[in-house]
């Protein structure tokens, strides 16, 4: 079964040289032992490094993703500081992350913003990793499922929009091939705290059921777990069939830990 291990580099590494060193190590390891089959590897560098990273991974088993795209326009326009879906795709990325909790928190991203971004990405044939997850306070108040339903409404709204007007190259019926959900509890990101595998699996099942309830013609979605995944805990997540991969932050910045996570998923899912 195909699994996914995605490195979200966030605002790292500091220099182009460091980016190239990390990529050198990843590419050498993948070329040497092809460790990752059937695990699909992807890296999401900052937008300033996206074109060079995408160029270097082209033709290798590693895919590249942007970390975000403009909500305002899918192509060009007077939106200082933004990068559009078209520009990101032209830089060589085939995916973009959307709705990461750091963007929801620091850039006040709402479902309306995310619907615009999702629409632009899919219209430009850019695949999407949509991040969802509850805060510590919401987890403590047992509101996780309610929060996830509210955040997944973006997908429901995209489907509703699509049924009115087929504006995307990507059709609703094959959405599951172009959209991955990453469940990232905000309280687990960068903290070393993780939910139990049983909790993650129940949440992933709930996410899959919620998406299926939007349109029963959709194939089952890929759902990844993110939040303090590391070389030591990856195998326990990988062993659960509801967990289709990992979205990795800190541990993706060292090739050894990122590849160890990939190997854990690769061996558990083969
Ligand atoms: P950490 O793996 O550093 O907890 O970050 C997870 C994350 O935010 C990936 O998008």
Coordinates of N, CA and C and ligand atoms in Angstrom, one line a residue, residues 6-10 97 100-102 129 131 182 184-194 225-230 246-253 261, ligand 1:
X6 N 6.2 13.3 4.1 CA 6.4 14.7 3.5 C 7.2 15.5 4.6
X7 N 8.2 16.1 4.1 CA 9.0 17.0 5.0 C 8.6 18.5 4.7
X8 N 8.0 19.1 5.8 CA 7.6 20.5 5.7 C 8.8 21.2 6.4
X9 N 9.6 21.9 5.5 CA 10.8 22.5 6.0 C 10.5 23.9 6.7
X10 N 9.3 24.4 6.6 CA 8.9 25.7 7.2 C 9.9 26.7 6.7
X97 N 1.2 22.6 0.2 CA 0.5 22.5 1.5 C -0.4 23.6 1.6
X100 N -1.9 25.1 6.9 CA -1.1 24.7 8.1 C -1.5 25.5 9.3
X101 N -1.4 25.0 10.5 CA -1.9 25.7 11.7 C -1.1 27.0 11.9
X102 N 0.2 26.9 11.4 CA 1.0 28.2 11.6 C 0.5 29.3 10.7
X129 N -2.0 19.3 -0.1 CA -2.0 18.6 1.3 C -2.7 19.6 2.2
X131 N -4.0 20.8 5.7 CA -3.7 20.5 7.1 C -4.9 20.9 8.0
X182 N -3.8 16.2 6.0 CA -2.8 16.0 7.1 C -3.5 16.4 8.4
X184 N -3.0 17.3 11.9 CA -1.9 17.8 12.8 C -2.5 18.5 14.0
X185 N -2.6 17.8 15.1 CA -3.0 18.5 16.3 C -2.1 19.6 16.7
X186 N -2.6 20.8 16.8 CA -1.7 22.0 17.0 C -0.8 21.8 18.2
X187 N -1.3 21.1 19.2 CA -0.6 20.9 20.5 C 0.6 19.9 20.4
X188 N 0.6 19.2 19.2 CA 1.6 18.2 19.0 C 2.7 18.7 18.1
X189 N 2.6 19.9 17.6 CA 3.5 20.4 16.6 C 4.7 21.0 17.3
X190 N 5.9 20.4 17.1 CA 7.1 21.0 17.7 C 7.2 20.9 19.2
X191 N 6.4 20.1 19.8 CA 6.3 20.0 21.3 C 6.9 18.7 21.9
X192 N 7.0 17.7 21.0 CA 7.4 16.4 21.6 C 6.2 15.6 22.2
X193 N 5.0 16.3 22.2 CA 3.8 15.6 22.7 C 3.1 14.9 21.6
X194 N 2.7 13.7 21.7 CA 1.9 13.1 20.6 C 0.6 12.4 21.2
X225 N -0.6 11.7 9.4 CA -0.5 12.3 10.7 C 0.8 13.2 10.8
X226 N 0.6 14.4 11.5 CA 1.8 15.3 11.7 C 1.8 15.8 13.1
X227 N 2.9 16.0 13.6 CA 3.1 16.5 15.0 C 4.1 15.7 15.8
X228 N 5.3 16.2 15.9 CA 6.4 15.5 16.6 C 6.6 14.1 16.2
X229 N 6.5 13.8 14.9 CA 6.9 12.5 14.4 C 8.4 12.5 14.3
X230 N 9.0 11.4 14.8 CA 10.4 11.3 14.7 C 10.8 9.8 14.4
X246 N 3.1 10.4 7.0 CA 3.4 11.4 8.0 C 3.8 12.8 7.4
X247 N 3.4 13.9 8.0 CA 3.9 15.2 7.6 C 4.8 15.6 8.7
X248 N 6.1 15.8 8.4 CA 7.2 15.9 9.4 C 7.8 17.3 9.3
X249 N 7.9 17.9 10.5 CA 8.6 19.2 10.6 C 10.0 19.1 10.9
X250 N 10.3 19.2 12.2 CA 11.7 19.2 12.7 C 12.6 18.1 12.3
X251 N 12.0 16.9 12.3 CA 12.8 15.7 12.0 C 13.0 15.6 10.5
X252 N 12.4 16.4 9.7 CA 12.6 16.4 8.2 C 13.9 17.2 7.9
X253 N 14.4 18.0 8.8 CA 15.6 18.8 8.5 C 16.9 18.1 8.7
X261 N 12.2 7.7 9.1 CA 10.7 7.8 9.2 C 10.1 7.2 7.9
Ligands
LIG1 P1 7.0 18.9 13.9 O1 7.3 17.5 13.2 O2 8.3 19.7 14.1 O3 6.2 18.7 15.2 O4 6.1 19.7 12.9 C1 5.0 19.1 12.3 C2 4.5 20.0 11.3 O5 4.0 21.1 11.6 C3 4.6 19.6 9.9 O6 3.8 20.4 9.1

